[in-house]
Rosetta silent file (secondary structure, phi, psi, omega in degrees, C-alpha in Angstrom):
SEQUENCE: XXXXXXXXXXXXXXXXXXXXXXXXXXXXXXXXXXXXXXXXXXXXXXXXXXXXXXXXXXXXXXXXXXXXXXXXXXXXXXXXXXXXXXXXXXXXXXXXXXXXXXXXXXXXXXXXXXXXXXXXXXXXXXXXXXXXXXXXXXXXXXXXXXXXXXXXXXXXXXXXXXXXXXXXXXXXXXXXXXXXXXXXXXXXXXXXXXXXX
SCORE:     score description
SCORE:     0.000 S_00000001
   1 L     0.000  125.148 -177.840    0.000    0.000    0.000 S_00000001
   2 L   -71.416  161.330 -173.551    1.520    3.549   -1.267 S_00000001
   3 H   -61.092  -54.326  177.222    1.562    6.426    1.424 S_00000001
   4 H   -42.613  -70.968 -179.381   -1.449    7.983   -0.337 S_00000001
   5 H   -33.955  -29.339 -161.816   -3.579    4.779    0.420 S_00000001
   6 H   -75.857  -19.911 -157.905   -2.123    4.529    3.857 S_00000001
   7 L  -106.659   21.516  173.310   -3.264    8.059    4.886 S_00000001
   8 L  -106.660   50.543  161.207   -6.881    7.482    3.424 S_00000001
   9 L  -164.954  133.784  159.120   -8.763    6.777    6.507 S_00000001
  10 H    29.421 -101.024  174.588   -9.242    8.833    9.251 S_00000001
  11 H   -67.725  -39.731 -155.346   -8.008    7.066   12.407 S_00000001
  12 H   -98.048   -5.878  168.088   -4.900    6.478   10.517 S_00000001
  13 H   -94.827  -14.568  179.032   -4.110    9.965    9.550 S_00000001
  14 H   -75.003  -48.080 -148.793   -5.391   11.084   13.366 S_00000001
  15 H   -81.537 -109.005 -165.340   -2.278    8.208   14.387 S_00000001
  16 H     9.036  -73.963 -165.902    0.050   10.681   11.841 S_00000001
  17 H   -28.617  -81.357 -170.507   -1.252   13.433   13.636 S_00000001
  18 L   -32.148  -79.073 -149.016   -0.840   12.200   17.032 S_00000001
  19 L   -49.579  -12.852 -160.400    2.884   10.718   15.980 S_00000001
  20 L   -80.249  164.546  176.806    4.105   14.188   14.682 S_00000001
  21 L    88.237    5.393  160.968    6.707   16.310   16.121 S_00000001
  22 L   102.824   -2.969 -174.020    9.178   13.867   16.607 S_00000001
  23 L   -80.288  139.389 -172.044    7.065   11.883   19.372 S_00000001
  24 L  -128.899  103.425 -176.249    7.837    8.030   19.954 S_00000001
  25 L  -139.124  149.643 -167.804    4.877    6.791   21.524 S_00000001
  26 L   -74.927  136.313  168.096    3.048    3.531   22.438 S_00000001
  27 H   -23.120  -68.655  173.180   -0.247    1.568   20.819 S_00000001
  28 H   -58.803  -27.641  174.646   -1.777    2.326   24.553 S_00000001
  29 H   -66.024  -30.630  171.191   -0.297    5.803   24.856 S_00000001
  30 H   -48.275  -54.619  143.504   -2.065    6.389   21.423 S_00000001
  31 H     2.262  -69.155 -161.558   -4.972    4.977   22.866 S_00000001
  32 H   -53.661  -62.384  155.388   -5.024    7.681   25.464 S_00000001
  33 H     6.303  -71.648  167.799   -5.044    9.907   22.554 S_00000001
  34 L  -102.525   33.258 -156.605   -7.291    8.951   20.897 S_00000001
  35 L   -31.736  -37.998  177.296  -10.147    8.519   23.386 S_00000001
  36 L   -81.609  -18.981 -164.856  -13.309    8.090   20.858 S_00000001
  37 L   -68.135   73.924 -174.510  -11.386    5.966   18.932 S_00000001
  38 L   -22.226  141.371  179.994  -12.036    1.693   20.131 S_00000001
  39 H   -69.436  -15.804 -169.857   -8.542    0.174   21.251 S_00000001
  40 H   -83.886  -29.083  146.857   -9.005   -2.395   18.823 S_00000001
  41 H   -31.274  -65.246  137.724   -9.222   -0.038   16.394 S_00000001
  42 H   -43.420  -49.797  171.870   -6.037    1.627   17.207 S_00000001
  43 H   -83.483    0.894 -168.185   -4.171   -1.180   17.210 S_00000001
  44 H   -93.360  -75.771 -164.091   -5.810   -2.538   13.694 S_00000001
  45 H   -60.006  -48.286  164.005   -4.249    0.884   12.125 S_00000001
  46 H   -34.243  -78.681 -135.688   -0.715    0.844   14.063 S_00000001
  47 H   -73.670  -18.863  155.611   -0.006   -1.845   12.796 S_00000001
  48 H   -25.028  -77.490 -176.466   -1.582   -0.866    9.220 S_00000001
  49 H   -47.408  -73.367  163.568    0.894    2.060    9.447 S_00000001
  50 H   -29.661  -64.930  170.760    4.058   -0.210   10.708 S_00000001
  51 H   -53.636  -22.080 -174.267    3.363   -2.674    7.748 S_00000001
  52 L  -120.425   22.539  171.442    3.479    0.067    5.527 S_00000001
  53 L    65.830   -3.665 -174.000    6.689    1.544    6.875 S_00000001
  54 L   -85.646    6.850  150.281    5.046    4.810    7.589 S_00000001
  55 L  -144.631  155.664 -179.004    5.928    3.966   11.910 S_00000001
  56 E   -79.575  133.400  140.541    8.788    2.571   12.935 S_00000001
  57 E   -81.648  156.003 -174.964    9.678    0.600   16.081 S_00000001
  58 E  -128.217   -4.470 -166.736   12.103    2.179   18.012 S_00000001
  59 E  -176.070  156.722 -176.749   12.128    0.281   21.205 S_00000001
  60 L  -133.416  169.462  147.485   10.067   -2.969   23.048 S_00000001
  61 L   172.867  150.310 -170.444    9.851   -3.985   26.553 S_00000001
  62 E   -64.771  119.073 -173.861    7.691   -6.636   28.421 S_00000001
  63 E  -139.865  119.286  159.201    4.516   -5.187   30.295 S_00000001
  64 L    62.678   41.921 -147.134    2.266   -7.371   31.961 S_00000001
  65 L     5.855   40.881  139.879    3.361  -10.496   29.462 S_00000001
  66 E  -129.863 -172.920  174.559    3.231   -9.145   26.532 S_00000001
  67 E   -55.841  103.964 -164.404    5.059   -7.280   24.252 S_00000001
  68 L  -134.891  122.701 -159.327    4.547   -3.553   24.304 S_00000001
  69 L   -94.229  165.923  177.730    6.446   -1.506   21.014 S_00000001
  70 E  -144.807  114.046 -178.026    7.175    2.432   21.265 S_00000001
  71 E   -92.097  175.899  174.467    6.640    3.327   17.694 S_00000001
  72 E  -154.155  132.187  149.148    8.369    6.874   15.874 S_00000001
  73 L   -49.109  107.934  158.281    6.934    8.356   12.642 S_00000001
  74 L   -58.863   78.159 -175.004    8.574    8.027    9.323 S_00000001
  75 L   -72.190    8.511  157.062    8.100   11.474    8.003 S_00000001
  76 L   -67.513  -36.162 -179.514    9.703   11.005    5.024 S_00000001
  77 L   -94.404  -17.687 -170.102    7.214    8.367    4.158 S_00000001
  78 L   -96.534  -21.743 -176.182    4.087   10.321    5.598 S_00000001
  79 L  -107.498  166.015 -178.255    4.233   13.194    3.416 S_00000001
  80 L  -102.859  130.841 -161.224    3.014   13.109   -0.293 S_00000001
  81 L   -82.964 -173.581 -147.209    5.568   15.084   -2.298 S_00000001
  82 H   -80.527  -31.018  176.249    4.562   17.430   -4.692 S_00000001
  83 H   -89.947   15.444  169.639    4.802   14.746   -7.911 S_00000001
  84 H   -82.867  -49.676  173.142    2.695   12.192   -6.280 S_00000001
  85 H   -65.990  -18.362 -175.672    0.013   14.862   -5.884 S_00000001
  86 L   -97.987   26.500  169.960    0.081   16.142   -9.428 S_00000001
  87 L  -140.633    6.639 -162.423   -0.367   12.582  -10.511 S_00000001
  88 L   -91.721  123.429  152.241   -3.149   11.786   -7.989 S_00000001
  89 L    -9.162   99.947 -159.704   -6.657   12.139  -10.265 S_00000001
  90 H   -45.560  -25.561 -167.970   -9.347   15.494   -9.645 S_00000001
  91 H   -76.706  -24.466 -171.601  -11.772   13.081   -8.801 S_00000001
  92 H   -46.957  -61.313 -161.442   -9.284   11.055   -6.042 S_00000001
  93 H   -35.951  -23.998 -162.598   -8.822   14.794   -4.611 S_00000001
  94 H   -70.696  -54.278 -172.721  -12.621   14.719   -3.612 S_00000001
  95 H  -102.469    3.550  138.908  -12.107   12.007   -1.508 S_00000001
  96 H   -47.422  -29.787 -179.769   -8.786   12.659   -0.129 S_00000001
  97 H   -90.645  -44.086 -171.876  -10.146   16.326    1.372 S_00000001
  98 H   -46.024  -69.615 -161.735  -13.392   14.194    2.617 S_00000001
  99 H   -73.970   11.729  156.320  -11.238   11.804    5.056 S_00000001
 100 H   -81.956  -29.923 -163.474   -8.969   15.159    6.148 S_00000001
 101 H   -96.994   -7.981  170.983  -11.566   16.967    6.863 S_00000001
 102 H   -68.502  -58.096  169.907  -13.526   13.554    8.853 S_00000001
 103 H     2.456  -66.291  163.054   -9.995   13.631   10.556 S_00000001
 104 H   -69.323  -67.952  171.579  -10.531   17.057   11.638 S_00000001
 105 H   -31.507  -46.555  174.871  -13.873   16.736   12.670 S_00000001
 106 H   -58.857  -61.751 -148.862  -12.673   13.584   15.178 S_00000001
 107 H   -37.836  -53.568 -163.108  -10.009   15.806   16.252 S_00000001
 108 H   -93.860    9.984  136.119  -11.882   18.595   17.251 S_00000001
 109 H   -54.493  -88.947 -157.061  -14.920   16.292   18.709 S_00000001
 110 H   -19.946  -72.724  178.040  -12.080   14.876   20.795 S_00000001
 111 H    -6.105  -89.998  144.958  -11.269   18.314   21.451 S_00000001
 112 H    -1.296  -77.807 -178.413  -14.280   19.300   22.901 S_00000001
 113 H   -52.151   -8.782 -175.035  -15.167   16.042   24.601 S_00000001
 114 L   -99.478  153.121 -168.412  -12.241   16.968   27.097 S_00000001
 115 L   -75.085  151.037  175.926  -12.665   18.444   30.408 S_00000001
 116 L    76.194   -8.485  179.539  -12.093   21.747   31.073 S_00000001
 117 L   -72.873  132.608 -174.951  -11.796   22.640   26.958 S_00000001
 118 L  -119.330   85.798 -170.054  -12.431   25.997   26.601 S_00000001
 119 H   -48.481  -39.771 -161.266  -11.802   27.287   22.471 S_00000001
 120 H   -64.944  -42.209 -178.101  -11.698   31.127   23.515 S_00000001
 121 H   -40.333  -36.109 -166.911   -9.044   30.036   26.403 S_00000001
 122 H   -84.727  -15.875 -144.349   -7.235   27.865   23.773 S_00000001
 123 L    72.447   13.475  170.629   -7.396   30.223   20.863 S_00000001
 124 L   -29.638   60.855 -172.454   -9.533   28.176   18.976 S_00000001
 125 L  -139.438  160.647 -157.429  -10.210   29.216   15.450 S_00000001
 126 L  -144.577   64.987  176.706  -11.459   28.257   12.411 S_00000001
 127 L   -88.836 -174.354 -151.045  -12.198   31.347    9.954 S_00000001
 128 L  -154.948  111.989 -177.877  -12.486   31.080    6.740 S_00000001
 129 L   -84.162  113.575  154.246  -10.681   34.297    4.757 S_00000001
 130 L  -102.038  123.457  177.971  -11.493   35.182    0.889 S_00000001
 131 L  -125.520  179.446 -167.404   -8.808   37.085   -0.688 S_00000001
 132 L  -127.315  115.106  166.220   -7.800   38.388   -4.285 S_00000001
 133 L  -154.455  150.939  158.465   -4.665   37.309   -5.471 S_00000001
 134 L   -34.193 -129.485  171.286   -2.341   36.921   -8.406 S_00000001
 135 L  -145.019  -48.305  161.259   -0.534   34.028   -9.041 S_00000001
 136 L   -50.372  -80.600 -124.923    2.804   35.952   -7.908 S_00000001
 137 L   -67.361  -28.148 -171.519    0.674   37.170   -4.920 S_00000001
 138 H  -102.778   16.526  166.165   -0.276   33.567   -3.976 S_00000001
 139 H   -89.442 -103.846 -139.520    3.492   32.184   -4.305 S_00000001
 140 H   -32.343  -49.333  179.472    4.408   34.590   -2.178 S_00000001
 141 H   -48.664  -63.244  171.232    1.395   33.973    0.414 S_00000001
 142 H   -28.231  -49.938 -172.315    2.269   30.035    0.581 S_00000001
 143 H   -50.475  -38.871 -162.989    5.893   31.159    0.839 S_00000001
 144 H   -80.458  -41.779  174.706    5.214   33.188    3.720 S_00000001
 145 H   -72.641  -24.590 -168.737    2.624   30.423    5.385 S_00000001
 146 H  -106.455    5.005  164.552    5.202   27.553    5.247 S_00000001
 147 H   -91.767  -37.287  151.613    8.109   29.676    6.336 S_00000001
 148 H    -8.971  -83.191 -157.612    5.715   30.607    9.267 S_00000001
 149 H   -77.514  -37.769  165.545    4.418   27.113    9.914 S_00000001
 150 H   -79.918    0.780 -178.126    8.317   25.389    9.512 S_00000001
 151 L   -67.108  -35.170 -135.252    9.804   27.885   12.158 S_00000001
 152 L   -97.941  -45.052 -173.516    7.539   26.213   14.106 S_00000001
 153 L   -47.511  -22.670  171.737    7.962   22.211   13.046 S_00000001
 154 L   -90.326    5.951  172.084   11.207   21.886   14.968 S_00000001
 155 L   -80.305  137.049 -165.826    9.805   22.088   18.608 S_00000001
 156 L   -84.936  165.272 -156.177   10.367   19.441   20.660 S_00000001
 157 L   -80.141  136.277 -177.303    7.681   18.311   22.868 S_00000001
 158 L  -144.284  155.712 -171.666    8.007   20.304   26.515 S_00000001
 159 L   -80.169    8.519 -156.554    5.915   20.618   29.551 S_00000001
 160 L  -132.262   16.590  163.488    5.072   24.574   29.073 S_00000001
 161 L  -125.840  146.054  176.780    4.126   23.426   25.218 S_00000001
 162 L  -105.316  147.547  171.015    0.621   21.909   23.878 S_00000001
 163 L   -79.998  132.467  175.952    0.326   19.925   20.814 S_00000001
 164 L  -113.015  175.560  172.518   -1.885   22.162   18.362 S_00000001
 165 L  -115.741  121.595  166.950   -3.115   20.793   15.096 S_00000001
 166 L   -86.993  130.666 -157.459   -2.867   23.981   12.143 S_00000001
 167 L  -130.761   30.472 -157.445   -4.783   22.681    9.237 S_00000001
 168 L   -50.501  156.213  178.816   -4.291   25.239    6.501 S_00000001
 169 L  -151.113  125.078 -176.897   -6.676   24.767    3.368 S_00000001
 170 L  -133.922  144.481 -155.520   -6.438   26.734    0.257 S_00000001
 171 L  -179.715  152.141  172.462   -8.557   26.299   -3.128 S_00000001
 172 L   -82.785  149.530  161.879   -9.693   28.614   -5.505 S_00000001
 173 L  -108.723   21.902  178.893  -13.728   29.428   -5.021 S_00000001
 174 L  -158.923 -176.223 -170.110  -14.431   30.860   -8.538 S_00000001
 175 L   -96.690  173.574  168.855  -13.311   30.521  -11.888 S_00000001
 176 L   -83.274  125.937  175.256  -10.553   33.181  -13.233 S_00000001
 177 L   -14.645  153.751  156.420  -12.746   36.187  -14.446 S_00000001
 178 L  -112.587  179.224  168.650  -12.569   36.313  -18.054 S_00000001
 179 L   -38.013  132.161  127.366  -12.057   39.599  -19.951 S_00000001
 180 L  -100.989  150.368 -175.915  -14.828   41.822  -19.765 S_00000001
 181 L   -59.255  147.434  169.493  -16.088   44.362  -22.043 S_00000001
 182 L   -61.112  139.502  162.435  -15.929   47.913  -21.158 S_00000001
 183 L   -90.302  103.872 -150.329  -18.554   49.092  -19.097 S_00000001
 184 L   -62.005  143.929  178.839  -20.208   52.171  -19.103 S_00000001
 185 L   -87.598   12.330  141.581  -19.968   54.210  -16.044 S_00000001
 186 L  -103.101 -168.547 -158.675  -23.474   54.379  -14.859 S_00000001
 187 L   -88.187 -168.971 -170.446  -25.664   51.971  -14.688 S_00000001
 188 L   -67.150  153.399  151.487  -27.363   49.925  -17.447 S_00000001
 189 L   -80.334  -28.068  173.162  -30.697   50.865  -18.909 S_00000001
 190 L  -108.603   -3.653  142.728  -31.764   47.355  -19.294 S_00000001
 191 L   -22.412  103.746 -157.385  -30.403   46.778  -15.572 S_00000001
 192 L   -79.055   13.765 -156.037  -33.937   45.443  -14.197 S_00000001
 193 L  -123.751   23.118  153.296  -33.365   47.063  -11.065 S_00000001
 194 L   -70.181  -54.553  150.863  -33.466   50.136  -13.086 S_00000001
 195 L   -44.084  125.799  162.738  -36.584   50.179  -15.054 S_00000001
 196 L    64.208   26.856  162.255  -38.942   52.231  -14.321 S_00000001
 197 L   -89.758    0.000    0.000  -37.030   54.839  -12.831 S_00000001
């Protein structure tokens, strides 16, 4: 199974999630994690992920007679590089944004579902911007979001830091304009909201 396949369900892109930053963590610590999420569940998709090289083991040790692995994210293997996506189908994309955004939605149930969450306290937000931009203008704007957003990707896990998840999503919403004819500057005459003035 290719990387694409691996990260097209859910729980197994929430296990990404979870795994990011550099974190080496356990089936049951995932678990913890992952709270709505059945343990059986969890452990169907480690090992999904493991089999498909996209976690690692890094370490074992005997708890309670069995076996209990402390897995680490391949990130090399988790992300899809830019000529995988430009070969993935428009229709695929449809259902590739569906399980990111069921993803999100689990997260930020989970979220929620926890005691004490408070979104204004956390900074919680999820606006939704429309802007006007060139094609230079939106190079630069990416450039600017992922120099942003990798400053950030090297922090190690600490007790004075929370894991957040930033989800950016960018898409055009319209088609590009086409030429229009000059327009006179007042309004139309056959403008119906004109008539009969």
């Amino acid at each position: 199974m290719d990387s694409v396949e691996l990260l097209l369900h859910p729980v197994r892109l929430r296990i990404v999630h979870a795994m990011s930053g550099g974190r080496t963590l356990t089936t049951s610590e995932l678990c913890g994690l992952l709270p709505d999420v059945s343990k059986a569940t969890v452990y169907r998709h480690v090992g999904t992920l493991a089999d498909g090289g996209l976690l690692e083991v890094v370490g074992e040790q005997r708890v309670r007679g069995s076996v209990e692995r402390r897995y680490r994210l391949q990130r090399a293997r988790a992300v899809v590089d830019a000529e995988t996506a430009a070969a993935v189908p428009v229709e695929d994309h449809r259902r590739i944004f569906a399980v990111a955004m069921a993803a999100l939605l689990a997260e930020f149930d989970a979220y929620l579902d926890r005691d004490g969450a408070d979104p204004t306290a956390d900074s919680v937000g999820y606006r939704q911007h429309a802007v006007w931009l060139s094609e230079e203008e939106l190079a630069t704007l990416i450039g600017q979001m992922r120099a942003a957003i990798l400053g950030q990707l090297a922090n190690e896990p600490s007790p004075d830091r929370r894991r957040y998840l930033l989800s950016p999503i960018l898409f055009p919403a319209e088609q590009v304009p086409t030429a229009a004819p000059d327009a006179p500057d007042g309004p139309r005459r056959d403008d119906p909201q004109e008539q009969g003035k």
